[in-house]
Coordinates of C-alpha atoms and ligand atoms in Angstrom, one line a residue:
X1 CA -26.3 -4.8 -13.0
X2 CA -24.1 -2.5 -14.9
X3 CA -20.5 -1.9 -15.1
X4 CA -18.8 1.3 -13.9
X5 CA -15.7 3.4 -14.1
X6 CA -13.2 3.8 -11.9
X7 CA -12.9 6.9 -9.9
X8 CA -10.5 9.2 -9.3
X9 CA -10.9 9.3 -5.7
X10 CA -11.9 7.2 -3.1
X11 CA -13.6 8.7 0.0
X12 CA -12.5 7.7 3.2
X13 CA -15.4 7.7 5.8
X14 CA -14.0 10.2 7.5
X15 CA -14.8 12.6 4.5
X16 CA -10.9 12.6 3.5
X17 CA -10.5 11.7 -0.3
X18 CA -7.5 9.2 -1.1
X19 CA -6.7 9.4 -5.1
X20 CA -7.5 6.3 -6.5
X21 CA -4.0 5.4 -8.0
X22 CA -0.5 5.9 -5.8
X23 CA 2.8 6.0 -6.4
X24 CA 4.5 2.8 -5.0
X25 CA 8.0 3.8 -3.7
X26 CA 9.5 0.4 -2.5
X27 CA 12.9 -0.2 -3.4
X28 CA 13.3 3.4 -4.9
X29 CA 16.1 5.4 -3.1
X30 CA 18.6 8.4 -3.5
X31 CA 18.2 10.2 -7.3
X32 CA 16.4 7.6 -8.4
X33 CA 13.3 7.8 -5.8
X34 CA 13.5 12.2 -6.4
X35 CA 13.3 11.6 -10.3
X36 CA 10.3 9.0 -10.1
X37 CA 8.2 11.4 -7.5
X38 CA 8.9 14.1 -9.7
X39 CA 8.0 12.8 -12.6
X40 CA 5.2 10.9 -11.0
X41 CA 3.6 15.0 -9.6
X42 CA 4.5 16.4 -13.1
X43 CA 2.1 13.4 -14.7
X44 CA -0.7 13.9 -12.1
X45 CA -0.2 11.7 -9.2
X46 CA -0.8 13.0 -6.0
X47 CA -0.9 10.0 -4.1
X48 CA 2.7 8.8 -2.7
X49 CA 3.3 5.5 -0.8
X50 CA 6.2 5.1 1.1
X51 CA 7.5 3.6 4.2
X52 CA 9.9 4.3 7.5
X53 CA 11.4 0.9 6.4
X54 CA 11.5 2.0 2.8
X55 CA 14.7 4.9 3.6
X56 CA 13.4 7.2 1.2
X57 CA 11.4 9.6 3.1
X58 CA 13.6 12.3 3.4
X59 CA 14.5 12.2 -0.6
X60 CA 10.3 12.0 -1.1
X61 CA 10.3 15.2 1.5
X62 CA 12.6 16.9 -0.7
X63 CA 10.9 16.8 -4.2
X64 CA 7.7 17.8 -2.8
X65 CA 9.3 20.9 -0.9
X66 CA 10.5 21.9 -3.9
X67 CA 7.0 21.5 -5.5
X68 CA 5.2 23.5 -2.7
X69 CA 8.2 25.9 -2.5
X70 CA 7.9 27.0 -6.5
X71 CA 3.8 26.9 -6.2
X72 CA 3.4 24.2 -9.0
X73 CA 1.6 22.0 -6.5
X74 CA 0.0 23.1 -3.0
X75 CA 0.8 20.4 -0.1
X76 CA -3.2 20.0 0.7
X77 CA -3.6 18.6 -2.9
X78 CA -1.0 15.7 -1.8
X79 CA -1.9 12.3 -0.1
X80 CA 1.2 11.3 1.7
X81 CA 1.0 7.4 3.0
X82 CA 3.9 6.2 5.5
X83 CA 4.2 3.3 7.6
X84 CA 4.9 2.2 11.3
X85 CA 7.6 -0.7 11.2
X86 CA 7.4 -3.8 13.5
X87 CA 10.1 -2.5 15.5
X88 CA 8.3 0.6 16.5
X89 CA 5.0 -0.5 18.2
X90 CA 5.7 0.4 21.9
X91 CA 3.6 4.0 22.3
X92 CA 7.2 6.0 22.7
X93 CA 7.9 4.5 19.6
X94 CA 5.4 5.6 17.9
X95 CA 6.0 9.1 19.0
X96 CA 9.3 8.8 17.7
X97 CA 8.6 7.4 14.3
X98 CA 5.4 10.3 13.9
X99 CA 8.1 12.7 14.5
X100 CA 11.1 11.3 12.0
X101 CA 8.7 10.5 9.2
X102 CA 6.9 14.0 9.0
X103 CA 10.5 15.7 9.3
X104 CA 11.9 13.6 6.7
X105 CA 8.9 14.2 4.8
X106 CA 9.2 17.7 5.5
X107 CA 5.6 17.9 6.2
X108 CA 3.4 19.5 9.1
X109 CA 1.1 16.4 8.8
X110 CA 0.7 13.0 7.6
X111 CA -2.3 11.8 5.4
X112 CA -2.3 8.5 6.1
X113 CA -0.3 6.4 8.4
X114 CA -0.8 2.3 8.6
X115 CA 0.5 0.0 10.9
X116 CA 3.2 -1.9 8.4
X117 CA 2.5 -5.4 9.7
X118 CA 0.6 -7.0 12.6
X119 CA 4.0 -8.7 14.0
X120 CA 6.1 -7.0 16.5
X121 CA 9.6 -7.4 16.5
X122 CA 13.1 -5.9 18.6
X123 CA 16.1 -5.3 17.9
X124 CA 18.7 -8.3 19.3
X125 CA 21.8 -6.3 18.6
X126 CA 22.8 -3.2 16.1
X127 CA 23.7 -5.8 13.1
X128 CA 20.0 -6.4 12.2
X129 CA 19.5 -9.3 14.8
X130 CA 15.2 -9.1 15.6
X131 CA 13.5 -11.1 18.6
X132 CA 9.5 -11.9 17.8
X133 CA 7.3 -10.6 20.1
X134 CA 3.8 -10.7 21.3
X135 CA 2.6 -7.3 21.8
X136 CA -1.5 -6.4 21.8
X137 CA -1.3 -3.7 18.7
X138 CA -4.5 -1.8 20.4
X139 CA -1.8 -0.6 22.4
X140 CA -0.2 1.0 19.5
X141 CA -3.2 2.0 17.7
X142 CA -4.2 4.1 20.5
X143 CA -0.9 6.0 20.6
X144 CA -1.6 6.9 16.8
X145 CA -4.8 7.8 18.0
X146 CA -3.5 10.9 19.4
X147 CA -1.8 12.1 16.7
X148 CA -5.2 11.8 14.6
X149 CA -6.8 13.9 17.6
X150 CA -3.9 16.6 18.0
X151 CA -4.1 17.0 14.1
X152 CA -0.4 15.8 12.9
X153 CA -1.8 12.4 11.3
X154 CA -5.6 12.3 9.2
X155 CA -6.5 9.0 8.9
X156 CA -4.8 6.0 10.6
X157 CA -5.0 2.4 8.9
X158 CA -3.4 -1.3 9.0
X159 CA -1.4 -3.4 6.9
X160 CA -0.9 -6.9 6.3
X161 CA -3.8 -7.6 9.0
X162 CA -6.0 -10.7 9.3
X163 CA -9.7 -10.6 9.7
X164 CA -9.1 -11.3 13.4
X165 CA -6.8 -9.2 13.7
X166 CA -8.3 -6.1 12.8
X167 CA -11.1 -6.9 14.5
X168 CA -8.9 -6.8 17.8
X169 CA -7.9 -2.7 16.8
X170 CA -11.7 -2.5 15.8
X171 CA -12.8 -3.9 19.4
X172 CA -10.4 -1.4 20.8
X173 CA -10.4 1.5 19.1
X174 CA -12.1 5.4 19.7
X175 CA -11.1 5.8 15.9
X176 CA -11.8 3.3 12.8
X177 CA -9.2 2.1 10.8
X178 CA -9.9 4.4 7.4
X179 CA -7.8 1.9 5.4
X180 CA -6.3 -1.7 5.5
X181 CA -3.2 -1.8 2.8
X182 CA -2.8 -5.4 1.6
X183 CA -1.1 -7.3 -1.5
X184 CA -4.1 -7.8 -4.1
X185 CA -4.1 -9.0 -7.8
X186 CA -5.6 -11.3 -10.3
X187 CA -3.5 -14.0 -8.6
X188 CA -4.3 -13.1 -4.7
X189 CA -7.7 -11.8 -5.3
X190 CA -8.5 -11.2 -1.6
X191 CA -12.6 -11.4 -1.7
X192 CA -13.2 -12.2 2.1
X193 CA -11.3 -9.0 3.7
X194 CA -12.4 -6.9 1.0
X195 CA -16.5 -8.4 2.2
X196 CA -15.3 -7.8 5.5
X197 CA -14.0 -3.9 4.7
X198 CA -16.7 -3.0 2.7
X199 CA -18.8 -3.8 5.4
X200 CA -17.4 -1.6 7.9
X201 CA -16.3 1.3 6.0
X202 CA -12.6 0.6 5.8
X203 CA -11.0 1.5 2.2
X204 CA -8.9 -1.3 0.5
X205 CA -5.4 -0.5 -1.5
X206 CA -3.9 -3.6 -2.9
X207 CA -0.2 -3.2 -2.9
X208 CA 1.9 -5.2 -5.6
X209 CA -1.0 -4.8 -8.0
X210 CA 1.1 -5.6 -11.1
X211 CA 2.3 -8.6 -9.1
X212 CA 6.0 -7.5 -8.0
X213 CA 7.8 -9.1 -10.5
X214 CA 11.3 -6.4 -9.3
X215 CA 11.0 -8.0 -5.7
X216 CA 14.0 -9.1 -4.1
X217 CA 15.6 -12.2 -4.4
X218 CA 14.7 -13.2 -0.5
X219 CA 10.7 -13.1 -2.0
X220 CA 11.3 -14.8 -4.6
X221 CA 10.2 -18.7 -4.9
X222 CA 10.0 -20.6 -8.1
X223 CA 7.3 -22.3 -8.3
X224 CA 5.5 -19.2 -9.0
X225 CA 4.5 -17.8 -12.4
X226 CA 4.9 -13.9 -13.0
X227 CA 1.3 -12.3 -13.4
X228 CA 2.1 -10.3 -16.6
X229 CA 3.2 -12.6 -18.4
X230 CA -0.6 -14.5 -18.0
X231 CA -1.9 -15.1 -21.6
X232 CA -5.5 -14.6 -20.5
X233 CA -4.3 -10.9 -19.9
X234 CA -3.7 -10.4 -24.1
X235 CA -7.2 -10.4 -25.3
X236 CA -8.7 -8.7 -22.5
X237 CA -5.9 -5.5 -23.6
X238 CA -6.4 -5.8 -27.0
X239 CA -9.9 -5.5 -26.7
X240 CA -9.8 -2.5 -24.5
X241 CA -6.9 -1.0 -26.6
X242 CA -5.0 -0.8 -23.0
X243 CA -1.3 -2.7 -21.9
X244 CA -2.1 -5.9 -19.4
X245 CA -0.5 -3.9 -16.5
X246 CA -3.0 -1.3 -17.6
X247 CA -6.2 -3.5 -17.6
X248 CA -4.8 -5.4 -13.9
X249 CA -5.0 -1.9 -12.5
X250 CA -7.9 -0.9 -14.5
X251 CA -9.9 -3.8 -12.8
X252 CA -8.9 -3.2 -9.7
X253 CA -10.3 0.8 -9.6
X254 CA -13.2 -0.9 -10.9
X255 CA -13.4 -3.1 -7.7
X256 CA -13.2 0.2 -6.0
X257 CA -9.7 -0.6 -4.8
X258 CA -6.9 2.0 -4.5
X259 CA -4.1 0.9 -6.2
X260 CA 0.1 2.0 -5.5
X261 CA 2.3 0.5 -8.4
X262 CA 5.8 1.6 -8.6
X263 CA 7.8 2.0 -11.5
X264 CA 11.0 3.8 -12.2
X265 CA 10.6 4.4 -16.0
X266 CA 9.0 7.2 -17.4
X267 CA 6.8 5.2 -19.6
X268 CA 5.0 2.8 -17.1
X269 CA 4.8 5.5 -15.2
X270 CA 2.3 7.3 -17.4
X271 CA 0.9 3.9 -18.3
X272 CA 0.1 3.2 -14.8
X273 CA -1.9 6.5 -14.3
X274 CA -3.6 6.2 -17.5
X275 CA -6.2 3.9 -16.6
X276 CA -9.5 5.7 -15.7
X277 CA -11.4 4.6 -18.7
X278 CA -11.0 0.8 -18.5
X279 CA -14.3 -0.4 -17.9
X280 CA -14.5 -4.4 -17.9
X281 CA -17.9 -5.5 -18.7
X282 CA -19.2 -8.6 -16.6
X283 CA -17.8 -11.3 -18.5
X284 CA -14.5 -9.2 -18.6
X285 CA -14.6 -9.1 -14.9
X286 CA -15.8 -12.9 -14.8
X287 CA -12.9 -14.0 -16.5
X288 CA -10.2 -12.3 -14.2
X289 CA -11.9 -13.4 -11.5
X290 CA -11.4 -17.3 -13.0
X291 CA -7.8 -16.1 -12.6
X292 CA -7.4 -16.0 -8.6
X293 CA -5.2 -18.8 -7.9
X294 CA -4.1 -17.9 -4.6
X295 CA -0.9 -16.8 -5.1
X296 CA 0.9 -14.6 -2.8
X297 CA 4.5 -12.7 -3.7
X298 CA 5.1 -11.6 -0.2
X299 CA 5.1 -14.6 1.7
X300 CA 6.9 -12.8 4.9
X301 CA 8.2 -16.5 5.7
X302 CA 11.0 -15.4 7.9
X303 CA 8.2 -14.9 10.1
X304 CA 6.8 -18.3 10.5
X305 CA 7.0 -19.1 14.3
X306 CA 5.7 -15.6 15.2
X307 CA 2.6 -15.7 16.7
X308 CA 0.8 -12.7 14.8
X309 CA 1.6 -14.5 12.0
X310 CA -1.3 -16.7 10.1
X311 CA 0.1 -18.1 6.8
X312 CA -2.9 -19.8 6.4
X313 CA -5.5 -17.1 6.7
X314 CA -5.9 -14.2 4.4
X315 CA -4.2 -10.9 5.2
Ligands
NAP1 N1 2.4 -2.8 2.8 C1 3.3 -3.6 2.4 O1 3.7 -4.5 3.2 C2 3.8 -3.5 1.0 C3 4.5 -4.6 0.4 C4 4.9 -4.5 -0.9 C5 4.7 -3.3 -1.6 N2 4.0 -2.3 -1.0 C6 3.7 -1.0 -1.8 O2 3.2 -1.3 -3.0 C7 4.0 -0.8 -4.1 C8 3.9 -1.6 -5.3 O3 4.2 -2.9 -5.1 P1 5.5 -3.5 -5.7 O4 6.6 -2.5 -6.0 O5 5.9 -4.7 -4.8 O6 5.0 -4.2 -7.1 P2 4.2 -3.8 -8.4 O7 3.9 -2.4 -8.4 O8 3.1 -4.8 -8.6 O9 5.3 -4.1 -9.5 C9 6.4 -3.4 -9.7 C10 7.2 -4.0 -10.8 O10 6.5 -4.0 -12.0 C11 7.2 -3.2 -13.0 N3 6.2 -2.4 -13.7 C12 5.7 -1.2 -13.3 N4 4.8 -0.8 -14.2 C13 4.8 -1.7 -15.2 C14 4.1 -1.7 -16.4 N5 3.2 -0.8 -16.8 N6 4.4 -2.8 -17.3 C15 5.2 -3.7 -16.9 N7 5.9 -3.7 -15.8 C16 5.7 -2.7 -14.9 C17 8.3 -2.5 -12.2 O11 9.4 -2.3 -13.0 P3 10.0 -0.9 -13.4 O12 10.2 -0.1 -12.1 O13 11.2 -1.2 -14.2 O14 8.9 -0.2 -14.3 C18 8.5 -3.4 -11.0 O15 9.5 -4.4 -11.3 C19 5.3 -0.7 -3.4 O16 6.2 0.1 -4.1 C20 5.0 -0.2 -2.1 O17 4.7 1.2 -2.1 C21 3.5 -2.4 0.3

């Protein structure tokens, strides 16, 4: 069988199309997070990934108003991606963060919104104190599944989700997940969910596909090495006249994954989108796929104890 290249787009089955590479926006706020989205539209990204957790929806909001305001982009050619935290699962909650995220986004709807993580949480006190709690999410998922009928959200999807776990929305739901959003990279290669997706029609985009080496100190465990920095990565972009970060992403479009790596310079930036025409033959792809060790950057281990969280499965 024959090797192809990545595209562009990937169609969601619900006919929308998600472009193929994102804008990640973690840990981008104030001027910094407006210059990198407007840098990001100006290069050709129309695919922005943020957060209600991330604080830097309204700043996102403002830079594309400004971009639909002056005509240079039109807001249908923009995928906007946002996120329901784990504090915000009970239905009115829902309704409430819906609400905040398209006004700080300045939007009438939302392209794509995905349940952050499959743990619930509540706030203890107003100095960041949480409580873990057992909550069924089908509970939330049909609240979002209003929004999807009344027309303010297109396409609902999960994060950080098990195989079990989506299969409880998936027992549940009146409308399919359209995407599952999940850390994926030569390291944490994620085969089983993305069998277990492909199978039932639910889009994949691996977060932290350059492998997060700008995380913050509370991710951060020694004992693990920093993807980039893999040696097997140097003959693989010499040979493809590409940068490693270039040919990790590459691969990944490739695997038909949608992929949201953030940077804040102007140069990676326009690195990151310039990827389209890696095309890994099958040894290529044979010998990154020799490189899955297993390794996971977001280990979410303030967690451990809750009971939606399964360390040991993939998710
Ligand atoms: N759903 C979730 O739970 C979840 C969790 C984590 C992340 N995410 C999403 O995924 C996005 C990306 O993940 P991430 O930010 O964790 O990690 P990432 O995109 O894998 O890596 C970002 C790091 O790589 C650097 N970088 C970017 N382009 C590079 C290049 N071409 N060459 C060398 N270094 C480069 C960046 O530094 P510079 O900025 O200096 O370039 C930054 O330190 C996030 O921004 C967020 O939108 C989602």
């Amino acid at each position: 069988m024959g090797t192809h290249l990545g595209s562009k787009f990937i169609k969601l089955y619900n006919g929308y199309l998600l472009p193929s590479v994102g804008l990640g926006t973690y840990q981008l706020f104030g001027d910094s997070v407006r210059e990198v989205v407007d840098k990001a539209i100006f290069l050709g990204y129309r695919h922005i990934d943020t957060a209600h957790s991330y604080n830097n929806e309204s700043e996102i909001g403002e830079i594309l108003k400004s971009r639909v305001d002056s005509g240079s982009i039109k807001r249908r050619d923009i995928f906007l991606t946002t996120k329901l935290p784990a504090v915000l699962h009970e239905p009115r909650d829902v309704l409430y963060c819906i609400e905040e995220s398209r006004a700080r986004l300045k939007t009438k709807y939302l392209d794509l919104v995905l349940i952050h993580n499959p743990w619930t949480l509540k706030p203890t006190d107003s100095k960041g104190g949480l409580q873990f709690v057992q909550f069924n999410l089908q509970k939330t998922w049909h609240s979002l599944e209003t929004f999807v009928k009344e027309g303010s959200v297109k396409s609902i999807g999960l994060s950080n989700f098990t195989i079990g776990q989506i299969q409880n929305i998936l027992e549940g739901c009146s409308i399919m997940p359209a995407n599952l959003q999940l850390e994926c990279h030569a390291y944490l290669q994620q085969r089983s969910l993305q069998d277990f997706c492909k199978a039932r029609g639910i889009t994949l985009t691996a977060y932290s596909p350059l492998g997060a080496h700008g995380r913050p100190e509370r991710h951060r465990f020694t004992d693990q090495p920093v993807l980039l920095d893999d040696p097997a990565l140097d003959s693989l972009a010499q040979a493809h006249d590409k940068t490693k970060a270039q040919i990790l992403l590459g691969w990944l479009i490739q695997r038909g994954f949608c992929v949201v790596p953030k940077s804040k310079s102007d140069d990676r930036l326009a690195e990151n989108f310039d990827i389209f025409d890696v095309n890994l033959n099958e040894s290529e792809l044979a010998q990154i796929q020799a490189m899955d060790r297993g390794i996971r950057y977001f280990k979410f281990k303030n967690m451990t104890g809750h009971p939606e969280f399964k360390p040991t499965e993939d998710f």
